[in-house]
Structures are given as structure tokens and as C-alpha cells.
CSV table of C-alpha atoms and ligand atoms in Angstrom, one decimal:
chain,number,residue,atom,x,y,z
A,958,UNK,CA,-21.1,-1.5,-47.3
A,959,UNK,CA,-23.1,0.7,-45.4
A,960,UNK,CA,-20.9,2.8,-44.1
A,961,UNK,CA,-19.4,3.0,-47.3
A,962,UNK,CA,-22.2,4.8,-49.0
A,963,UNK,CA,-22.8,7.2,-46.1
A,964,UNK,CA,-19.0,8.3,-46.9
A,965,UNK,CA,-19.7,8.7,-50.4
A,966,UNK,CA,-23.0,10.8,-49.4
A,967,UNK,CA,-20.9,12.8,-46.9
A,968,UNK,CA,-18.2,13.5,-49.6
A,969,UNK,CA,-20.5,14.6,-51.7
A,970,UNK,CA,-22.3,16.7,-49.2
A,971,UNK,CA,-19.0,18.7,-48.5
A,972,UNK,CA,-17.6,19.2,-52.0
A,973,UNK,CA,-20.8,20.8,-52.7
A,974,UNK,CA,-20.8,23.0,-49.8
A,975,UNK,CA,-16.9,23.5,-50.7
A,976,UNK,CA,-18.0,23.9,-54.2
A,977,UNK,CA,-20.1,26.9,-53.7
A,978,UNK,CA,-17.8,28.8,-50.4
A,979,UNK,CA,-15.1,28.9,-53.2
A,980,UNK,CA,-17.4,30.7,-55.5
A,981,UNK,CA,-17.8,33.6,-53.8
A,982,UNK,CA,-16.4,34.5,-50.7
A,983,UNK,CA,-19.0,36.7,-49.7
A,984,UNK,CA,-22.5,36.6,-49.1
A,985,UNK,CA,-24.7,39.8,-50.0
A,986,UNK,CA,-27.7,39.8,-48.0
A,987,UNK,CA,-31.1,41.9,-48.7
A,988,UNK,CA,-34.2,42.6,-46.8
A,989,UNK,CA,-37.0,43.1,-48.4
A,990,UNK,CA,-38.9,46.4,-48.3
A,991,UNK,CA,-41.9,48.1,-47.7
A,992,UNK,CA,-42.2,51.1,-48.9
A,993,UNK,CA,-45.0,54.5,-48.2
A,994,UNK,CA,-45.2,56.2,-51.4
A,995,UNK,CA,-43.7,59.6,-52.1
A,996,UNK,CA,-41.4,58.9,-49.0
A,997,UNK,CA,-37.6,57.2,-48.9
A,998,UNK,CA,-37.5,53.4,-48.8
A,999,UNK,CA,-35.0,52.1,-47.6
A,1000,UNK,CA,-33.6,48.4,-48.4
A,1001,UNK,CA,-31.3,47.3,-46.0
A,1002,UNK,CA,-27.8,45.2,-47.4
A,1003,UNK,CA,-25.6,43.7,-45.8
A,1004,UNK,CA,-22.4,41.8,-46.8
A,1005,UNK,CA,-21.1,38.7,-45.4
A,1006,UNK,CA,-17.3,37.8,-45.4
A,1007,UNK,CA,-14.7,36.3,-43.7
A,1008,UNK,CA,-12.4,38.9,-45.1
A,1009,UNK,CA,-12.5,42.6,-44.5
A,1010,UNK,CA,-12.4,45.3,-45.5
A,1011,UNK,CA,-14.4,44.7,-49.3
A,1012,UNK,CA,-14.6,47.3,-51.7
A,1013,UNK,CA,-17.4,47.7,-53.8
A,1014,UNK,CA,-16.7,48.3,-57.6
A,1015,UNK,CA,-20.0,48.1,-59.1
A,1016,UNK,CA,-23.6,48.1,-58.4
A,1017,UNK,CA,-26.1,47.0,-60.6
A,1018,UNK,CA,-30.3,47.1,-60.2
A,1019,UNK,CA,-32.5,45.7,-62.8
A,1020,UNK,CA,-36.4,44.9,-62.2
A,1021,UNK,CA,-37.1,41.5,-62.9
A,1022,UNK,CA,-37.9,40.9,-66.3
A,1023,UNK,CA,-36.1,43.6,-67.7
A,1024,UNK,CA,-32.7,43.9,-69.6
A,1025,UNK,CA,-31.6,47.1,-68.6
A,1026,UNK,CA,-30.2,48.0,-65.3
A,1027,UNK,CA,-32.8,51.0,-63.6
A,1028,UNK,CA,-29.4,51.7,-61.5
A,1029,UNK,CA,-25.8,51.5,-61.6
A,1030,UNK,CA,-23.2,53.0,-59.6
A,1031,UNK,CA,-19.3,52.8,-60.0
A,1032,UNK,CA,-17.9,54.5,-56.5
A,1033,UNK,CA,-14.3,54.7,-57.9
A,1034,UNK,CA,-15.7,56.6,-61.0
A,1035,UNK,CA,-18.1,58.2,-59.1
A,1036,UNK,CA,-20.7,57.5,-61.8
A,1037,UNK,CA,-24.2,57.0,-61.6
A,1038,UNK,CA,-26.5,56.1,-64.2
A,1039,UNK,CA,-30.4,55.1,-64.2
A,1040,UNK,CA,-33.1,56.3,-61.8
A,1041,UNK,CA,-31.4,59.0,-59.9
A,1042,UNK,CA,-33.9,58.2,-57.4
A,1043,UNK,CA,-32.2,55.3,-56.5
A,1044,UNK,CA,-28.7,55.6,-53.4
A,1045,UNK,CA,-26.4,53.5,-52.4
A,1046,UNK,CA,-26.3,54.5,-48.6
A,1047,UNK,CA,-22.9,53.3,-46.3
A,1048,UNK,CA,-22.0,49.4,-47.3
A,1049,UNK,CA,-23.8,48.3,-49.5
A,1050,UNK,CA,-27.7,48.8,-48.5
A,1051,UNK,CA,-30.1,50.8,-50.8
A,1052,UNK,CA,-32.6,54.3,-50.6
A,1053,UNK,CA,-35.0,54.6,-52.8
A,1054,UNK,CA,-36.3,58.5,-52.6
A,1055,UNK,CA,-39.8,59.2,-53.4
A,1056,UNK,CA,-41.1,56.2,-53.7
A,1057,UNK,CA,-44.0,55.3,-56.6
A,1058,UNK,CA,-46.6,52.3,-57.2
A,1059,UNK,CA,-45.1,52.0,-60.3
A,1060,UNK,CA,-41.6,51.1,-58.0
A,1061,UNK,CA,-43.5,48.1,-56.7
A,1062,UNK,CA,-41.9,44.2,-57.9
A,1063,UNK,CA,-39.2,42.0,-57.5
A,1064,UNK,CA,-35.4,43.5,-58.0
A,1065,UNK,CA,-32.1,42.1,-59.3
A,1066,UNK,CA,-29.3,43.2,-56.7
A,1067,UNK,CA,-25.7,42.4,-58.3
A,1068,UNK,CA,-22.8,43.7,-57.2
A,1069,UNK,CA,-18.7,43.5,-57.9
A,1070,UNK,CA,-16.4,43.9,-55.2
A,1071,UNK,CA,-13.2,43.4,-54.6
A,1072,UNK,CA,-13.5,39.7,-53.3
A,1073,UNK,CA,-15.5,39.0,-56.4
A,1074,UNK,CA,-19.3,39.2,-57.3
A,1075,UNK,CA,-22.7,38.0,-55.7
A,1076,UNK,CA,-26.3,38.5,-57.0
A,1077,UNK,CA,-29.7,38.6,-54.9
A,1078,UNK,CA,-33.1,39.1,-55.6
A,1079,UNK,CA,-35.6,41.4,-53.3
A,1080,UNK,CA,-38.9,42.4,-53.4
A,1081,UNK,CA,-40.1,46.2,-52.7
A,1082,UNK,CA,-43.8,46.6,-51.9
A,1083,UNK,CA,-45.4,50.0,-51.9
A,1084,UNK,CA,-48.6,50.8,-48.9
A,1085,UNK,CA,-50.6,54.3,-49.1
A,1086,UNK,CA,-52.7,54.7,-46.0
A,1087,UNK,CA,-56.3,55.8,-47.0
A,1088,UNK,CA,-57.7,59.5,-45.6
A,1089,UNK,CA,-60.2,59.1,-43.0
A,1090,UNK,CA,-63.4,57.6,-43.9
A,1091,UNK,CA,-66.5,60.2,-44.9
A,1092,UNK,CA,-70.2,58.6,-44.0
A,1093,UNK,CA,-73.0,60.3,-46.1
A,1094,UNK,CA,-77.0,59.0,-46.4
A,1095,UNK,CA,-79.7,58.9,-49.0
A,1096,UNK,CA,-82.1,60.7,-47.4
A,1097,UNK,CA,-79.6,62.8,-45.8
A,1098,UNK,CA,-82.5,63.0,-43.1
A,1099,UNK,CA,-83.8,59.3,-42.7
A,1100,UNK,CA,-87.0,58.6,-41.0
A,1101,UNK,CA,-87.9,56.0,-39.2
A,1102,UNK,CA,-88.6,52.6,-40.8
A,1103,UNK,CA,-88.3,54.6,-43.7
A,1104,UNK,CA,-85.6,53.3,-46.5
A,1105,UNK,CA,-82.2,54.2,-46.4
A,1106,UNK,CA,-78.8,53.7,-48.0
A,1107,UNK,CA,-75.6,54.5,-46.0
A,1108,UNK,CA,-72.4,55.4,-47.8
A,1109,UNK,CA,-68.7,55.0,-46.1
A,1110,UNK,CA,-65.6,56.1,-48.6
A,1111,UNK,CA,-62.3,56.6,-48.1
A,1112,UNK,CA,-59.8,57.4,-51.1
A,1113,UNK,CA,-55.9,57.8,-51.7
A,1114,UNK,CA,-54.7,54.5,-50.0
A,1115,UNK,CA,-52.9,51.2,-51.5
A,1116,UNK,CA,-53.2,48.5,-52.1
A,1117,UNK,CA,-56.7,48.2,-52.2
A,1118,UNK,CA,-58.2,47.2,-48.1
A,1119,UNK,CA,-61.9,46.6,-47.2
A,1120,UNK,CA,-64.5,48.8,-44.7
A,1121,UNK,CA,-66.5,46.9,-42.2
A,1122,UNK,CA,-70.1,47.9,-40.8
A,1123,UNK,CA,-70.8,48.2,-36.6
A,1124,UNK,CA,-73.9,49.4,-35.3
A,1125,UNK,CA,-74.3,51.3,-31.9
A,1126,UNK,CA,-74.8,47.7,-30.4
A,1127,UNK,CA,-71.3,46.3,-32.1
A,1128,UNK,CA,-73.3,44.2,-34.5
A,1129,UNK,CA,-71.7,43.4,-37.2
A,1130,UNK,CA,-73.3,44.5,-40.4
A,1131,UNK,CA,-70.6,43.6,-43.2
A,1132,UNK,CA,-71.9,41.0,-45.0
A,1133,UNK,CA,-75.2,43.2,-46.2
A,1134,UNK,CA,-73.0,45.7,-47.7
A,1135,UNK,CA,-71.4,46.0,-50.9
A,1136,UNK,CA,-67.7,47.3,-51.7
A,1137,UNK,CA,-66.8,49.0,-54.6
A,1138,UNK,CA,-63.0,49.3,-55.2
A,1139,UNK,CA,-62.2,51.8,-57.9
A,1140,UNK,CA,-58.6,53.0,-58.8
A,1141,UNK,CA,-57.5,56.6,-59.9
A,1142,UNK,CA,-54.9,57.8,-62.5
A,1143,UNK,CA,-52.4,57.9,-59.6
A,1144,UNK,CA,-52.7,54.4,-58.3
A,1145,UNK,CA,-54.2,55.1,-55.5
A,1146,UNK,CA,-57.5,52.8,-54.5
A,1147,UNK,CA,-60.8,54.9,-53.4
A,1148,UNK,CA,-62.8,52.2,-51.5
A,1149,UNK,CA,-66.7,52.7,-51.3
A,1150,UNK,CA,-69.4,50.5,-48.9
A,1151,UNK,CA,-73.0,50.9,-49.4
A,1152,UNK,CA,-75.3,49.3,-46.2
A,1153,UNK,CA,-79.1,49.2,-47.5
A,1154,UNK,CA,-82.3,49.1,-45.6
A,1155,UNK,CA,-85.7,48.7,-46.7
A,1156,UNK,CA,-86.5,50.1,-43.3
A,1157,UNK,CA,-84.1,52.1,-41.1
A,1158,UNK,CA,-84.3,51.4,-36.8
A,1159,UNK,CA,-83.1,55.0,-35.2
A,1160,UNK,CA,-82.3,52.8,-32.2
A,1161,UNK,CA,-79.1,50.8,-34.4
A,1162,UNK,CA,-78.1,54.5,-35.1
A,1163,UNK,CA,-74.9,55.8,-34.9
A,1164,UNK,CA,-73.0,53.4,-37.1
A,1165,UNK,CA,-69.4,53.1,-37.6
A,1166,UNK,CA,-67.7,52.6,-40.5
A,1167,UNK,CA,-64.1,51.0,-40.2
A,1168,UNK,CA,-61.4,51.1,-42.8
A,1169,UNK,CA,-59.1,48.3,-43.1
A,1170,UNK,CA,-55.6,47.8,-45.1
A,1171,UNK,CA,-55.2,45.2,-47.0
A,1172,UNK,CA,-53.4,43.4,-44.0
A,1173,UNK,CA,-56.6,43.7,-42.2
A,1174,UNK,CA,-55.4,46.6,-40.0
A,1175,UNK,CA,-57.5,49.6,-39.1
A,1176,UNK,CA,-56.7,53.0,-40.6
A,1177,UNK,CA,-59.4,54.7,-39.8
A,1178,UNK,CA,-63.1,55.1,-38.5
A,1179,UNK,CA,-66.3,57.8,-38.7
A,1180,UNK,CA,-69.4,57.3,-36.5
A,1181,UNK,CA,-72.8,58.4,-38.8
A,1182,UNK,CA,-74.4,61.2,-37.2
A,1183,UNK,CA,-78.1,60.4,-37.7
A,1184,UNK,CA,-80.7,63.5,-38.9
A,1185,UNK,CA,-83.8,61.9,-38.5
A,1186,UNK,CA,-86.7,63.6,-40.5
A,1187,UNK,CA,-89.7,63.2,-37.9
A,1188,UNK,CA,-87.3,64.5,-34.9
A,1189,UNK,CA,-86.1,67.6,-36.6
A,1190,UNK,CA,-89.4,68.4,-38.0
A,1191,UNK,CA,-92.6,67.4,-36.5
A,1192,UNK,CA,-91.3,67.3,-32.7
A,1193,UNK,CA,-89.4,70.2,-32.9
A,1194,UNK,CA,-92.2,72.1,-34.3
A,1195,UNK,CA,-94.0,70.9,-31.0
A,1196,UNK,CA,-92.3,72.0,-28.9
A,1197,UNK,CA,-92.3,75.2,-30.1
A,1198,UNK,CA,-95.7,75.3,-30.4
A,1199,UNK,CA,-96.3,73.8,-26.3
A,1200,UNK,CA,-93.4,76.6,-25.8
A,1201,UNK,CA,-95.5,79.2,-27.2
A,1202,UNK,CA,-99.0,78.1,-25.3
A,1203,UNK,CA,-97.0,77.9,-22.4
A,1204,UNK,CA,-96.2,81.7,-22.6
A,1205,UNK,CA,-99.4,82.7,-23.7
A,1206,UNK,CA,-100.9,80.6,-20.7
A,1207,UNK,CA,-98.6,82.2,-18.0
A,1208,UNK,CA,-98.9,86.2,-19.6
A,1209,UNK,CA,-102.6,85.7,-19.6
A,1210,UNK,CA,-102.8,84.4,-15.9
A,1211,UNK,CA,-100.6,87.3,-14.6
A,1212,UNK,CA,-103.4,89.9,-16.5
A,1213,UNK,CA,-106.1,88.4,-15.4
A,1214,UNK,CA,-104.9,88.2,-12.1
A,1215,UNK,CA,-103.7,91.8,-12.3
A,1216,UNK,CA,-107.5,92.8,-13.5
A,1217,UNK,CA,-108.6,90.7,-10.5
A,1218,UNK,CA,-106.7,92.9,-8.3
A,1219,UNK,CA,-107.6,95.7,-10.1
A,1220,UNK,CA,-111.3,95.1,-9.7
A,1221,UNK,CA,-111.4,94.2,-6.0
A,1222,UNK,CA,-109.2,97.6,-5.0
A,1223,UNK,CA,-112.0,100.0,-7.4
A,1224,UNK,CA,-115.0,98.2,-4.9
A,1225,UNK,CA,-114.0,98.5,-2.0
A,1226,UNK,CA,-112.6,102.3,-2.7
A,1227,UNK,CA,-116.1,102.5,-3.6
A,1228,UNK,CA,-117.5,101.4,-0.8
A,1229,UNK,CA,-115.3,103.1,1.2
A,1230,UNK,CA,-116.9,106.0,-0.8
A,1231,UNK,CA,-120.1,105.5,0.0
A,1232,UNK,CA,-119.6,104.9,3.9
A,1233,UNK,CA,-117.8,108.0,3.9
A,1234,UNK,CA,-120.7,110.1,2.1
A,1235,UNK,CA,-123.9,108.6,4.5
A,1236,UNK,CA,-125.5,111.3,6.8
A,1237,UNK,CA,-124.2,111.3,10.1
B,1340,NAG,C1,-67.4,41.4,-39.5
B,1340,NAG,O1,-67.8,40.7,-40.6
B,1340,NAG,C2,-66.9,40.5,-41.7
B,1340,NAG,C3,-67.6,39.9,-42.9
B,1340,NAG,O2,-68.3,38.8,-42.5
B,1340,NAG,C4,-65.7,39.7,-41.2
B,1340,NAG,O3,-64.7,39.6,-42.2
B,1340,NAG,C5,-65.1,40.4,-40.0
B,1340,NAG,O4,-64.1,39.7,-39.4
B,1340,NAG,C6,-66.2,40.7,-38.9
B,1340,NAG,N1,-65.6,41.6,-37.9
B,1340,NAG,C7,-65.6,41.3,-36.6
B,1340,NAG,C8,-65.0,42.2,-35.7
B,1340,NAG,O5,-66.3,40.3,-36.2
């Protein structure tokens, strides 16, 4: 009885596996892409078959949702209708030239060939890396223990990523800043981290600021080059002063010395003078 019902599960197994190899007797195979915008993406296609060669009739692309096809190519008309962005490059994989954010979602892939017809879904995804990140402080010339604000930004990347805080030690100082993500009329993401202190150490000075993508990879990094108020002021103001002292100290020694010397020659030509002018 057993055995039985393990032939009537096997059976079944097979007729459905037969079943669907007699639909179609290829398989069309997509990968899906990743995109950089305003450069060619490519979406690579292949098509499995026992049978070669297969000619392809018709390609059609819709987005997923959507009635109308965004692409379809005849090759034996020669026809191509839709986003002329779109190319059907040797076999049956896929270029998309200057790729958008607007490009980004899930695809319809269906395509009529000689051995019949296959549809498959892929997904193309879009990045933007972000420009290098620009670190700016309020005071832009911070003194010490006074209050400051750091700013870290970096613009024209996608999707949207996160900055991260090291001071000169490595510490990380993340979790006391705040991120702003804001997004432009082009798509693009400008990412801004603010690090506040009610009172500033020179010593944590410089800090880095790292930009991340969203897959937590680094695409960029600035150190903060820190103008410290009492430094470029007050000290360097003393030391021009000591500079000046100095000179005024070492000029005045050389005179006096010079007068010194000056003195002591008139005397003794003097006295020479006078011994000269005594009655023999
Ligand atoms: C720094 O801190 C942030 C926020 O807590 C965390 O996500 C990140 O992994 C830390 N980075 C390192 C290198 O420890």
C-alpha cells in the first residue's frame, strides 16, 4: 500500500515536471542589474535550450504595473518602438543607455522566439556615488571649551547612505550627531551630519567625517582642519610681540656696546694726549 502511494506521488512528480518542459522548450534567464545613473546598464540574458540555434521574433519590456510595453523590438522588421534608450545587445541580454532614478523597479522581460515564448521578471536598481564630503564649523574659528557645531555634507549620490563621526583618537562620535537627508529635483540625495558641543577639546581635533552608501560602504572622507580663535590670535600676537623685544634687546646691546667702545678709545687717546703734552 505504501509503495503504492509513493508511485502515485512520483507520477505525479514527473507529469508535472513533464508538464511544464513541454511548455516551453527554453528557459530565458535574467540577472538583475545595478545600474550608475547617466551611464549604460547592462542586464545580462541568457537563453536556455536544448535546441539551437533560436531566433528571436519579438521582444517585449513593460515595468511592472504598467500596460504598455516601454520597449519592443521586432529583429526581422527591424522595428523598434518605446524608450529608444533601451538595446537589445547579441542574444537576447539588454542595455539600457543613460540610465535615470526614474529607471529604477521591477521589469517584465517577454520574448517570442522561434521555439516558442518565455516571460521573466528582473529588477534594475540605480546607485549615484556622493561627491566628497565638505566639513565646515560654526565659529569657523572655535575656541577652546568654547561651543561649537561641526557640519559634514555631501550631495549628488543615491540612494540615500549615512556619514559617521571619528575623532583624532578613532572614537566614535555617531550617535551625538544628527543626519538630515534631503532630496533634490534630480533625485539625487544631499546628506547633512551636524556634531554639537557645548564645549569643544582642541585635543579631539581633527575629526573625520565618513560618507557611507547605503550598503554601508565608504565613498568618501574629509579630515576638519581646526582654526582655533585663541591660537591664531592671542599667541600669535605674542610672539610677535617677544619677536619684536627680542630685536629691540639685541640692536640696543650692540649700541651700547659700540658706545662702550667708543668711550674707552676717546680716554685713553686722551690720556695718551696728555702724557704726550707734560714737560720733559
Ligand atoms: C559608529 O557608530 C555608529 C552609530 O552607533 C555605528 O553604526 C557604526 O557601526 C560605528 N562605526 C564603527 C567603525 O564602530
Amino acid at each position: 500500500m505504501a509503495s503504492a502511494v509513493l508511485l502515485f506521488f512520483v507520477l505525479m512528480v514527473m507529469s508535472v515536471r513533464d508538464g511544464k518542459s513541454e511548455k516551453s522548450l527554453f528557459n530565458l534567464k535574467c540577472e538583475s542589474a545595478v545600474g550608475v545613473i547617466s551611464q549604460n546598464t547592462n542586464i545580462p540574458c541568457s537563453i536556455e535550450s536544448q535546441k539551437k540555434p533560436v531566433s528571436i521574433n519579438t521582444v517585449v519590456l513593460k515595468r511592472l504595473g504598467q500596460k504598455k510595453p516601454c520597449f519592443v523590438y521586432q529583429p526581422h522588421e527591424n522595428t523598434i518602438t518605446g524608450d529608444t534608450r533601451f538595446k537589445v545587445l547579441g542574444g537576447s541580454s539588454l542595455q539600457l543607455q543613460n540610465t535615470a532614478i526614474s529607471d529604477e523597479g521591477e521589469y517584465e522581460y517577454h520574448i517570442r522566439t522561434s521555439l516558442g515564448e518565455d516571460l521573466i521578471k528582473f529588477t534594475i536598481s540605480v546607485t549615484a556615488k556622493y561627491n566628497n564630503p565638505v566639513i565646515t564649523s560654526v565659529p569657523e574659528k572655535i575656541e577652546k571649551n568654547g561651543r561649537a557645531e561641526l557640519h559634514c555634507t555631501a550631495s549628488g549620490g543615491y540612494p540615500a547612505g549615512t556619514i559617521h563621526w571619528f575623532d583624532q583618537s578613532n572614537t566614535n562620535w555617531t550617535k551625538s550627531a544628527s543626519l538630515d537627508i534631503t532630496r533634490g529635483d534630480d533625485g539625487l540625495h544631499t546628506l547633512s551630519s551636524t556634531l554639537r558641543f557645548q564645549s569643544f577639546d582642541t585635543l579631539w581635533a581633527p575629526f573625520k567625517c565618513i560618507v557611507l552608501n547605503n550598503k554601508y560602504q565608504e565613498e568618501g572622507r574629509s579630515s576638519f582642519i581646526l582654526e582655533r580663535k585663541d591660537v591664531s590670535e592671542t599667541t600669535v600676537g605674542n610672539n610677535t610681540m617677544t619677536n619684536t623685544i627680542a630685536g629691540v634687546v639685541v640692536i640696543g646691546s650692540l649700541v651700547a656696546g659700540l658706545l662702550v667702545a667708543l668711550l674707552c678709545r676717546q680716554r685713553r687717546v686722551q690720556q695718551l694726549r696728555r702724557a704726550s703734552a707734560l714737560p720733559f
